[in-house]
Coordinates of C-alpha atoms in Angstrom, one line a residue:
L1 CA -2.4 -40.8 82.2
R2 CA -0.3 -43.3 80.4
D3 CA -1.1 -47.0 80.4
G4 CA -3.6 -46.3 83.2
K5 CA -1.0 -44.7 85.4
L6 CA -1.0 -41.1 86.6
V7 CA 2.0 -39.2 85.4
F8 CA 1.0 -35.6 86.1
T9 CA -1.5 -33.8 88.3
Y10 CA -2.6 -30.2 88.6
P11 CA -4.2 -28.7 91.7
A12 CA -7.9 -28.1 91.6
L13 CA -9.0 -24.6 90.5
Q14 CA -12.0 -22.6 91.6
V15 CA -13.6 -20.8 88.6
D16 CA -15.0 -17.4 89.1
T17 CA -18.3 -17.3 87.1
A18 CA -19.0 -13.6 87.7
S19 CA -17.3 -12.6 84.5
Q20 CA -18.9 -15.4 82.4
Q21 CA -21.4 -14.2 79.8
D22 CA -23.1 -17.6 79.3
L23 CA -23.4 -19.9 82.4
T24 CA -24.3 -22.8 80.2
R25 CA -20.8 -22.8 78.8
I26 CA -18.1 -21.8 81.3
L27 CA -14.9 -20.9 79.6
V28 CA -11.6 -21.5 81.3
N29 CA -8.1 -20.9 79.9
L30 CA -5.2 -22.7 81.5
K31 CA -1.7 -23.3 80.4
F32 CA 0.7 -25.8 82.0
G33 CA 3.9 -27.5 81.0
L34 CA 4.7 -31.2 81.0
S35 CA 7.9 -32.6 82.2
A36 CA 10.6 -33.0 79.5
D37 CA 11.4 -36.5 80.8
L38 CA 8.0 -38.0 79.8
E39 CA 8.5 -41.0 77.5
A40 CA 7.3 -40.9 73.9
G41 CA 3.9 -42.5 73.5
H42 CA 0.1 -42.1 73.8
Y43 CA -1.4 -40.2 76.8
Y44 CA -4.8 -39.1 78.0
L45 CA -5.5 -35.8 79.6
Q46 CA -8.5 -36.0 82.0
F47 CA -10.6 -33.0 83.1
A48 CA -13.0 -33.4 86.1
I49 CA -15.4 -30.6 86.7
T50 CA -17.6 -30.4 89.9
D51 CA -20.4 -28.0 90.6
K52 CA -20.3 -27.6 94.3
L53 CA -23.6 -25.8 94.4
L54 CA -25.5 -29.0 93.7
N55 CA -26.8 -31.1 96.6
K56 CA -24.8 -34.1 95.5
P57 CA -21.9 -32.8 93.5
L58 CA -20.7 -35.4 91.0
P59 CA -17.8 -34.7 88.7
V60 CA -18.2 -34.4 85.0
V61 CA -15.2 -36.0 83.3
Q62 CA -13.9 -35.3 79.9
W63 CA -10.9 -36.9 78.1
A64 CA -8.5 -35.8 75.4
N65 CA -5.8 -38.0 74.0
F66 CA -2.5 -36.9 72.7
E67 CA 0.9 -38.3 71.7
I68 CA 4.4 -37.3 72.7
V69 CA 6.9 -37.9 69.8
K70 CA 10.6 -37.5 70.3

């Protein structure tokens, strides 16, 4: 997100928890590239996690800010 506008989206992933050792902390490793034509400036990366096993699955949202410098 930049200035409240969506500039990039990644498709939802289903996480396989069978190989996780501690289900209180699910580890996911993901790598993606951003477009080279993004303008310099401050951005926010938003993660939304939903546990679909809950009766009313609500997403948990986490943010990370970063800056593109050219």
